[in-house]
PDB file of C-alpha atoms in Angstrom:
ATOM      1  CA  UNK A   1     118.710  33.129  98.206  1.00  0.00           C
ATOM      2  CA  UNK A   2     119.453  31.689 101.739  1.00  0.00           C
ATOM      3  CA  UNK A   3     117.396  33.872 103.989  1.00  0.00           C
ATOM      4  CA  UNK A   4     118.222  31.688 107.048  1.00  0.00           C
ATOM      5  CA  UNK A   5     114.887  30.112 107.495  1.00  0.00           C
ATOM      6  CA  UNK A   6     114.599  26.472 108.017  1.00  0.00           C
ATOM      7  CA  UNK A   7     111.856  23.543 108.240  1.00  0.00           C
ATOM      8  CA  UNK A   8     113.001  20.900 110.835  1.00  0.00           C
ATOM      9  CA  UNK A   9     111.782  17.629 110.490  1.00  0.00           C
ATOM     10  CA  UNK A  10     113.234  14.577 109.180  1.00  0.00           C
ATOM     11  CA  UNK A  11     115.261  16.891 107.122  1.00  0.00           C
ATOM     12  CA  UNK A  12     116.914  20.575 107.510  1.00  0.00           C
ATOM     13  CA  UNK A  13     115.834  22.365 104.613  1.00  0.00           C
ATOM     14  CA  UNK A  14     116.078  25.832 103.351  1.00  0.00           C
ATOM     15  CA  UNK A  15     114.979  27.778 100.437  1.00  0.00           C
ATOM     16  CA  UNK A  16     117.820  26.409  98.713  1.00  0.00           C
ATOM     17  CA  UNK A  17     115.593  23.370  98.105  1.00  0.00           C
ATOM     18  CA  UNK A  18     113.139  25.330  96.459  1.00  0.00           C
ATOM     19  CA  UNK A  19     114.844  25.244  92.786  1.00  0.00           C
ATOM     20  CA  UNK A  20     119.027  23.983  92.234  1.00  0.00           C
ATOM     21  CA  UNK A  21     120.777  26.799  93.209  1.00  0.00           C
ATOM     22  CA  UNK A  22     123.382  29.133  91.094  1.00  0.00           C
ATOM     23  CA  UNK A  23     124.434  32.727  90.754  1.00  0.00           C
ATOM     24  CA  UNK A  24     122.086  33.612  87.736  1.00  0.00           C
ATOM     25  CA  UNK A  25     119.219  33.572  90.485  1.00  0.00           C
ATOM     26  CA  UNK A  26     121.317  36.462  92.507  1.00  0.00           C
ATOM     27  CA  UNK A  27     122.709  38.116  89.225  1.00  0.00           C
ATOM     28  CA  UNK A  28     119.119  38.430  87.129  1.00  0.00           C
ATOM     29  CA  UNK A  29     116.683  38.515  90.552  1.00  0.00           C
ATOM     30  CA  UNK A  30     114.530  35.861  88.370  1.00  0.00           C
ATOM     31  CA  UNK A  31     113.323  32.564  88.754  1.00  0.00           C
ATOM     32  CA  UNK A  32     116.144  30.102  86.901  1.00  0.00           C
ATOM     33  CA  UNK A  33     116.335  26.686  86.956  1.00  0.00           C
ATOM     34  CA  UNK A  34     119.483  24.852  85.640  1.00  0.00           C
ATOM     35  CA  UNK A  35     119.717  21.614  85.621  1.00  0.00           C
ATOM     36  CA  UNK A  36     122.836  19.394  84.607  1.00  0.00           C
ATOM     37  CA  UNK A  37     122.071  17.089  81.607  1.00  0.00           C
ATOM     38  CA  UNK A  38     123.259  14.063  83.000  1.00  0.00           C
ATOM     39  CA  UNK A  39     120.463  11.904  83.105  1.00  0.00           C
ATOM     40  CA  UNK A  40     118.221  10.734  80.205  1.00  0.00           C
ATOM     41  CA  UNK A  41     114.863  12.173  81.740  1.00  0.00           C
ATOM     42  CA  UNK A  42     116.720  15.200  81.898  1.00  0.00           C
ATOM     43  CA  UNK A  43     116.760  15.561  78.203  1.00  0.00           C
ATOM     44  CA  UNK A  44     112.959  14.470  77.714  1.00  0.00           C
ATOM     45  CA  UNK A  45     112.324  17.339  80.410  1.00  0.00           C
ATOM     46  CA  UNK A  46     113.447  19.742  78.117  1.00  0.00           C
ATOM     47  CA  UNK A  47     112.328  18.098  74.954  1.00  0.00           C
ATOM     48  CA  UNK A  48     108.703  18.630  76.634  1.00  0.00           C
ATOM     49  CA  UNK A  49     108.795  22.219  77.236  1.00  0.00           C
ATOM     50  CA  UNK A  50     110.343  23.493  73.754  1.00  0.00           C
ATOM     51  CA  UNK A  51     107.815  21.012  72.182  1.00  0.00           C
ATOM     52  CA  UNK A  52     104.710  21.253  73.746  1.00  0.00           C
ATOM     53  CA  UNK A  53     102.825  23.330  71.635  1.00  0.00           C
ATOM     54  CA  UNK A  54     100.532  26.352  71.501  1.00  0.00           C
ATOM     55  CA  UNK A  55     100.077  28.339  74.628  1.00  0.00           C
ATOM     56  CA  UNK A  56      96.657  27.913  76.157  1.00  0.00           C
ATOM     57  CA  UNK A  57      93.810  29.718  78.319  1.00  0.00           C
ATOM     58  CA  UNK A  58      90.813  28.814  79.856  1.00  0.00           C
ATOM     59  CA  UNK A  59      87.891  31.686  79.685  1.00  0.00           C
ATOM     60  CA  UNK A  60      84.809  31.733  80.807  1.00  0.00           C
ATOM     61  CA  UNK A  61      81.572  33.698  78.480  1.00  0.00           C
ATOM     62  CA  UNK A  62      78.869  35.591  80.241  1.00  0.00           C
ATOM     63  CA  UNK A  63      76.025  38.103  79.727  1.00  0.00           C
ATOM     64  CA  UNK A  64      77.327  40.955  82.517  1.00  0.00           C
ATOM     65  CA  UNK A  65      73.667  41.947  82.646  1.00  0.00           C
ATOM     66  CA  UNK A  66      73.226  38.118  84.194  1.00  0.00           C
ATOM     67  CA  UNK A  67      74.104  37.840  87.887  1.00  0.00           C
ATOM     68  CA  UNK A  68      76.261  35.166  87.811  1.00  0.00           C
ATOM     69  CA  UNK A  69      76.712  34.285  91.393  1.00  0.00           C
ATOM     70  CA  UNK A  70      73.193  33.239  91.165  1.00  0.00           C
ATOM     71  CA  UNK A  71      72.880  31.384  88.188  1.00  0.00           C
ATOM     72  CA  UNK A  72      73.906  27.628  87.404  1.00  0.00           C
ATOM     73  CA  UNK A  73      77.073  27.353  86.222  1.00  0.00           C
ATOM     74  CA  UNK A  74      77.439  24.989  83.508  1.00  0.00           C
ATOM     75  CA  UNK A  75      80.747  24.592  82.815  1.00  0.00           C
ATOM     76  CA  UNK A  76      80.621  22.877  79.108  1.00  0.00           C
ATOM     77  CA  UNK A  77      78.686  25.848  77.867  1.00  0.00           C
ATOM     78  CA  UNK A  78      80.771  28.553  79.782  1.00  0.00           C
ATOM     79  CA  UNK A  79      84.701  27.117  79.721  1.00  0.00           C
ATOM     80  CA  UNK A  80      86.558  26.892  76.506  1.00  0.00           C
ATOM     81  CA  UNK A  81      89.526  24.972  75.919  1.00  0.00           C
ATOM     82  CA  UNK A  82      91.284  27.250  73.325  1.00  0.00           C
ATOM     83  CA  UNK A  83      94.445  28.525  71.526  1.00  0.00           C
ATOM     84  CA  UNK A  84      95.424  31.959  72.972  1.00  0.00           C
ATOM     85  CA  UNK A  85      97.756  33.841  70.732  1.00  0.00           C
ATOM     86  CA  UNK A  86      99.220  37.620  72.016  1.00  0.00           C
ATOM     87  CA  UNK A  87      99.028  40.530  70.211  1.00  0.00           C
ATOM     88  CA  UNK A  88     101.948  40.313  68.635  1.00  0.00           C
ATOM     89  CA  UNK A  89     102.495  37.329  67.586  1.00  0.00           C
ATOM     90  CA  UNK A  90      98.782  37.635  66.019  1.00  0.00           C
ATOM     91  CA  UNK A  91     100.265  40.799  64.069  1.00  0.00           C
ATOM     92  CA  UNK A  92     103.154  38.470  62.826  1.00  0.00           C
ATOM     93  CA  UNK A  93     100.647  35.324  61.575  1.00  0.00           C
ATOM     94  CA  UNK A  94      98.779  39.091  59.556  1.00  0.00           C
ATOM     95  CA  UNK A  95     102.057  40.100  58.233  1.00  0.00           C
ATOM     96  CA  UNK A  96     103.190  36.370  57.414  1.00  0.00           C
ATOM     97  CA  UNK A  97     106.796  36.745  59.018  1.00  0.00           C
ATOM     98  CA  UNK A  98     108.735  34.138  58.910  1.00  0.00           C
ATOM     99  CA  UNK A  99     107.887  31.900  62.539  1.00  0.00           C
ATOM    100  CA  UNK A 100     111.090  29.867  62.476  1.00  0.00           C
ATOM    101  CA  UNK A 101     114.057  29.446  60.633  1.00  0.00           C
ATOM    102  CA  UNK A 102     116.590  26.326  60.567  1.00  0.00           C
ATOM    103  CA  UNK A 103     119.980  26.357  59.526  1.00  0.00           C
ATOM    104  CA  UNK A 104     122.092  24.360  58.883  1.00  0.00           C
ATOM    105  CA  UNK A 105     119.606  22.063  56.228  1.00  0.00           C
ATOM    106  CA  UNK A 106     119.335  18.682  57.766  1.00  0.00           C
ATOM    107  CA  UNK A 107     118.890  15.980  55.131  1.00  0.00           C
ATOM    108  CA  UNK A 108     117.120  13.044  55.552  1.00  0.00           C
ATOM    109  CA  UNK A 109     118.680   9.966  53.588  1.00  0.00           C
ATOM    110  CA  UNK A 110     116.036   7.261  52.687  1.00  0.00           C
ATOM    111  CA  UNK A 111     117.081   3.684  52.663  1.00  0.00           C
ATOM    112  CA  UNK A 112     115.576   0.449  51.987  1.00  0.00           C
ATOM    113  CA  UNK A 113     116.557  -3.216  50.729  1.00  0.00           C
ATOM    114  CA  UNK A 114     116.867  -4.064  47.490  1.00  0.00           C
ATOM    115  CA  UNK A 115     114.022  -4.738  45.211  1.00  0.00           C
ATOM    116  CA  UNK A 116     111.515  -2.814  48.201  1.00  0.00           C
ATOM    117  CA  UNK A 117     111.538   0.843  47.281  1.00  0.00           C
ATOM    118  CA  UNK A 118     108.052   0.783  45.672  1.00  0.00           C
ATOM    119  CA  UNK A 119     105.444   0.976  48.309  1.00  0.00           C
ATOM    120  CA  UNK A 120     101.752  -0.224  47.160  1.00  0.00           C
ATOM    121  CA  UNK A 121      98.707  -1.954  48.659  1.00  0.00           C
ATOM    122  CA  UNK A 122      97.300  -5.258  48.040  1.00  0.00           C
ATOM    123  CA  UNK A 123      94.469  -3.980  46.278  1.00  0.00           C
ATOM    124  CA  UNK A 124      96.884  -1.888  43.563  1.00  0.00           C
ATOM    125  CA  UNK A 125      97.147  -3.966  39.970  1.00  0.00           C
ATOM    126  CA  UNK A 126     100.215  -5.744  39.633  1.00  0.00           C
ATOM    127  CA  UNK A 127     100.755  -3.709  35.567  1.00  0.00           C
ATOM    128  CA  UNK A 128     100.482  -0.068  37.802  1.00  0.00           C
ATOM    129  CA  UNK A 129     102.975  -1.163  40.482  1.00  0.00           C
ATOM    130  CA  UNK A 130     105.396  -2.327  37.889  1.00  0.00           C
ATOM    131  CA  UNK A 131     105.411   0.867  35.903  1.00  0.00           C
ATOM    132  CA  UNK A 132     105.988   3.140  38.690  1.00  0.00           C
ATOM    133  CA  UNK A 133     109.273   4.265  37.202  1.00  0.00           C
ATOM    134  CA  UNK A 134     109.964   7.115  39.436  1.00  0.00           C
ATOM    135  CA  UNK A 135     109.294   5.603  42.249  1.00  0.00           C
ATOM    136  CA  UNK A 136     111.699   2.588  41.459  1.00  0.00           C
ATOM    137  CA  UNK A 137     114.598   5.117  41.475  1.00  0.00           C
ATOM    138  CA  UNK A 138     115.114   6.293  44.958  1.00  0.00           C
ATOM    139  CA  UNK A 139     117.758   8.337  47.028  1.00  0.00           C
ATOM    140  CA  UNK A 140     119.729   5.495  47.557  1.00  0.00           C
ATOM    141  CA  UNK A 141     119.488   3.557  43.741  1.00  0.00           C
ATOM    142  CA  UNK A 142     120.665   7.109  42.659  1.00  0.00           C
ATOM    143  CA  UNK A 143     123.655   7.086  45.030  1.00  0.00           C
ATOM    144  CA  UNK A 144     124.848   3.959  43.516  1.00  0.00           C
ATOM    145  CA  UNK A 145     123.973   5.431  40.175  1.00  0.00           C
ATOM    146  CA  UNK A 146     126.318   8.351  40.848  1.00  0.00           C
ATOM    147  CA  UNK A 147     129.219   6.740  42.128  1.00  0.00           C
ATOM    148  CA  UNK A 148     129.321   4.783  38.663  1.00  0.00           C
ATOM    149  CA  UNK A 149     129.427   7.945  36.848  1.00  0.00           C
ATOM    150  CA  UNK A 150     131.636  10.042  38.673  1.00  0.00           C
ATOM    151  CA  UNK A 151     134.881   8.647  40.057  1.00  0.00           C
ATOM    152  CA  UNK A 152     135.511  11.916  42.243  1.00  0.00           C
ATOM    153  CA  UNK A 153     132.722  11.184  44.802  1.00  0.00           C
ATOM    154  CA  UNK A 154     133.593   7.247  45.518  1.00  0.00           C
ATOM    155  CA  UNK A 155     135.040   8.274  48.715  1.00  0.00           C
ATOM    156  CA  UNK A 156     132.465   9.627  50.004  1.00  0.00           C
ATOM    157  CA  UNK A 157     129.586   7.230  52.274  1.00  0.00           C
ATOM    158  CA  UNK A 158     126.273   7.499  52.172  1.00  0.00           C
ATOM    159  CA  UNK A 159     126.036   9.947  55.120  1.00  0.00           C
ATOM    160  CA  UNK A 160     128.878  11.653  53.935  1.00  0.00           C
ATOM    161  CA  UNK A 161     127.319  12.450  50.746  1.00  0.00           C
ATOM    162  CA  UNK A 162     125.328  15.237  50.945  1.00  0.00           C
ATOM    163  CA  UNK A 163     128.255  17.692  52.030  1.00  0.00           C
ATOM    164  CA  UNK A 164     128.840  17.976  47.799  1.00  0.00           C
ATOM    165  CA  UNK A 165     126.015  16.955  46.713  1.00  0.00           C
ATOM    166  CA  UNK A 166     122.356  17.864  46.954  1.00  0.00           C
ATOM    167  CA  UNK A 167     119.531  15.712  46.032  1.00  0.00           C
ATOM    168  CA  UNK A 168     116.641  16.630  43.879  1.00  0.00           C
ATOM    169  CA  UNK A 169     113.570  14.658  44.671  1.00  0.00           C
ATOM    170  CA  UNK A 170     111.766  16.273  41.768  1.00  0.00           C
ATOM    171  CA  UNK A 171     114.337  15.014  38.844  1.00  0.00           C
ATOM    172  CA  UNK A 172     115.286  12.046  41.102  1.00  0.00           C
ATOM    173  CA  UNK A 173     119.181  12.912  40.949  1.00  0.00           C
ATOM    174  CA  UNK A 174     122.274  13.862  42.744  1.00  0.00           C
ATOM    175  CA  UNK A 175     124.183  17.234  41.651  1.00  0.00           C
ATOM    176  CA  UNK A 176     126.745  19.029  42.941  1.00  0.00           C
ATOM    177  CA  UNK A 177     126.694  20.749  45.940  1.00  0.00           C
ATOM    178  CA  UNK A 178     127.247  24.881  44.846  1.00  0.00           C
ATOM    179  CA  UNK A 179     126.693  26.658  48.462  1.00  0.00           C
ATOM    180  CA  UNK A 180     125.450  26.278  51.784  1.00  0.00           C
ATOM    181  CA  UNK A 181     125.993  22.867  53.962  1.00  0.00           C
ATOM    182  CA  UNK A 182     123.574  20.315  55.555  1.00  0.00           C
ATOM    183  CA  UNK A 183     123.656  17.886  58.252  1.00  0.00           C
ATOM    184  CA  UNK A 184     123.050  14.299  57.253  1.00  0.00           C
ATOM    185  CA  UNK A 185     120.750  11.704  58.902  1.00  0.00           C
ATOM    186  CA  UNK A 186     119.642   8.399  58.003  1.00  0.00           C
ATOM    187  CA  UNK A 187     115.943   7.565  59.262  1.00  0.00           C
ATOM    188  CA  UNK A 188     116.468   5.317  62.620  1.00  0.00           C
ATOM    189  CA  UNK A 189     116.560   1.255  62.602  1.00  0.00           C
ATOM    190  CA  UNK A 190     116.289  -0.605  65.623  1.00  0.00           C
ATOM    191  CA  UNK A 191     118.446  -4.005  65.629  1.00  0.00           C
ATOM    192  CA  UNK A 192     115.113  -5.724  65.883  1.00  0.00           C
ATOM    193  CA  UNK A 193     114.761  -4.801  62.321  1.00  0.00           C
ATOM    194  CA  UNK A 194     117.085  -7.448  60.832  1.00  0.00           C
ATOM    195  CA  UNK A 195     118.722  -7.336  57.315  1.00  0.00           C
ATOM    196  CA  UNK A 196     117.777  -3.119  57.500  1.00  0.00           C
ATOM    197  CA  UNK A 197     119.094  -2.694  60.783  1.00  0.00           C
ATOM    198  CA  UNK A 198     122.809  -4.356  59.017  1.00  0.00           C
ATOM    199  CA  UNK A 199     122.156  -2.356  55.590  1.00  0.00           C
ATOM    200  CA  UNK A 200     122.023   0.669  57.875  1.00  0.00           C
ATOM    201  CA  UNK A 201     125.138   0.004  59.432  1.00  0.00           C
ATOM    202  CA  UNK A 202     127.056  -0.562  56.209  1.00  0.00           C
ATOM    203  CA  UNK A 203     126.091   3.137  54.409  1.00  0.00           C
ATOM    204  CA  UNK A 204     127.473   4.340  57.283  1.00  0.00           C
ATOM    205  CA  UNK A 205     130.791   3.507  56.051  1.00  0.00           C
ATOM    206  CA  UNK A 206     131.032   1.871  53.478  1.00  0.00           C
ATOM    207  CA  UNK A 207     133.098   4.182  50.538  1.00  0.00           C
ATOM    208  CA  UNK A 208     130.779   4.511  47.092  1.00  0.00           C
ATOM    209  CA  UNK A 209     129.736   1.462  45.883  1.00  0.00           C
ATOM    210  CA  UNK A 210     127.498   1.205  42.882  1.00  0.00           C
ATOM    211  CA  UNK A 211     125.090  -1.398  44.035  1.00  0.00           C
ATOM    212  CA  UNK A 212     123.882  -3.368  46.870  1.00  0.00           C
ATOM    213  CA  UNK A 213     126.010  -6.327  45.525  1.00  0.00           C
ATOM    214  CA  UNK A 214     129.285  -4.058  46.153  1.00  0.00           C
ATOM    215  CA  UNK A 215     128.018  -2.711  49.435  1.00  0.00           C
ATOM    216  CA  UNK A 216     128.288  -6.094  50.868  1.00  0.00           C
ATOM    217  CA  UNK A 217     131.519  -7.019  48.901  1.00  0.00           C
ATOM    218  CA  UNK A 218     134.437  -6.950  50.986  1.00  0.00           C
ATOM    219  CA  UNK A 219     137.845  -7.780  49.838  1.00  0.00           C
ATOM    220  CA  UNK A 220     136.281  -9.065  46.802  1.00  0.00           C
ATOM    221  CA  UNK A 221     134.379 -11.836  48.713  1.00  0.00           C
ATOM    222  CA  UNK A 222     130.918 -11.207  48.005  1.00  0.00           C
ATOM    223  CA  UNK A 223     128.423 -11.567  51.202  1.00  0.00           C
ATOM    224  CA  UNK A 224     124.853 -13.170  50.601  1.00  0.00           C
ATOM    225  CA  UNK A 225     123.181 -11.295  53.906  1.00  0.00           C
ATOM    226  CA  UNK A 226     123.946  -7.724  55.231  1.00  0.00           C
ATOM    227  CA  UNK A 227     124.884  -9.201  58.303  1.00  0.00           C
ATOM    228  CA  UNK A 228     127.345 -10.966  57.283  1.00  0.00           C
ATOM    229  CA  UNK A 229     128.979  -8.166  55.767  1.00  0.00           C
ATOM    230  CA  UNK A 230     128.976  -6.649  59.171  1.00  0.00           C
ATOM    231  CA  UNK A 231     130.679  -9.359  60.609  1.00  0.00           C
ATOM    232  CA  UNK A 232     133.122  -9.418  58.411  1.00  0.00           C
ATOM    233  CA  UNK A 233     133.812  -5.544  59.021  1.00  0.00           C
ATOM    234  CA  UNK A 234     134.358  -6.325  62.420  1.00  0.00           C
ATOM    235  CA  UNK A 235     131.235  -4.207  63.318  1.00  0.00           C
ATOM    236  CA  UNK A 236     129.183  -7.780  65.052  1.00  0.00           C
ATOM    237  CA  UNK A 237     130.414 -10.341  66.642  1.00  0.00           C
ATOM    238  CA  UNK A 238     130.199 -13.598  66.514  1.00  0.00           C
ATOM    239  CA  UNK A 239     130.459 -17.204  67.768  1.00  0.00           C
ATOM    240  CA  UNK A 240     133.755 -18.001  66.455  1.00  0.00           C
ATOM    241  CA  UNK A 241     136.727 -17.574  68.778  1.00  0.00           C
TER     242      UNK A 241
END
């Protein structure tokens, strides 16, 4: 609220300064800040204060028979850097309530090149990396799978796919979709990445192909790179005038 006081200096300034002004301040007598989301630090701003974890206090542990204006204070032994929790939500962790909830699913697809899905270490034998079945058929490799079988859900991209069908890491399989919805996102790939920054451009809409051979076949012309898929999308460009 404008109270009429100012600070001259270099500047006029009133309490306006203090925090951006609006109504809610007047309406709810609180302290409000609203702030326009125009600017990327803006967002991180926010990001930082829903996500910055537990509430903490700083105490301080002391006979009250000790006189402790007198004594050393040794503030490693005395000041604790702990987790405070209230009373209630203490009585919720007891109770086990549900903390959060999150609706609408989100889905994260898994992607990779072909012949990569199987992850192992240099020290693994060559025989147990081989017959790592399960891990060979992947979220993607089943996608393909699927569109084979089933005609109906060929129109339908990789991102898209999800909104009938729902994945079931424990059987390794698509099936259909019977309630409830998801939102779909495919992990991040910065263009730094290459061939899986191009393959993650081309499940985004590309329309159910059944391997990574048709996923870079466009008008029957078969492309050798990802990239060069892309290009001939029309999603890069290139040299050629």
């Amino acid at each position: 609220m404008n109270d009429g006081k100012k600070v001259i200096g270099r500047y006029e300034v009133d309490n306006h300064w203090v925090v951006p002004y609006n109504e809610l301040l007047r309406k709810y007598n609180a302290h409000i800040n609203v702030e326009i989301v125009a600017y990327f630090y803006i967002v991180k701003y926010l990001y930082k204060y829903i996500h910055k974890g537990f509430d903490k206090a700083s105490i301080v542990i002391y006979n009250q028979q000790d006189n402790v204006q007198s004594e050393v204070i040794d503030k490693i032994q005395q000041y604790l850097d702990c987790r405070y929790i209230s009373s209630f939500e203490a009585c919720w962790r007891i109770y086990e309530f549900p903390l959060q909830q999150r609706n609408p699913l989100v889905e994260r697809l898994q992607y990779h090149l072909e012949n990569q899905q199987v992850v192992f270490d240099d020290r693994d034998n060559i025989a147990n990396i081989v017959s790592r079945v399960t891990e060979q058929r992947t979220m993607l490799t089943a996608w393909f799978e699927t569109n084979a079988i089933y005609a109906k859900v060929r129109s339908l991209t990789y991102v898209e796919f999800p909104t009938q069908l729902v994945w079931i890491d424990s059987r390794k399989i698509w099936i259909r979709r019977k309630r409830g919805k998801s939102i779909r996102r495919l992990y991040y790939a910065h263009p730094t990445f290459g061939e899986r920054y191009y393959h993650h451009m081309l499940l985004c809409i590309v329309h159910g192909p059944t391997s990574f051979t048709e996923l870079c076949t466009i008008d029957e012309i078969i492309h050798d790179t990802n990239k060069a898929a892309c290009i001939d999308f029309g999603l890069l460009d290139d040299d050629n005038e």
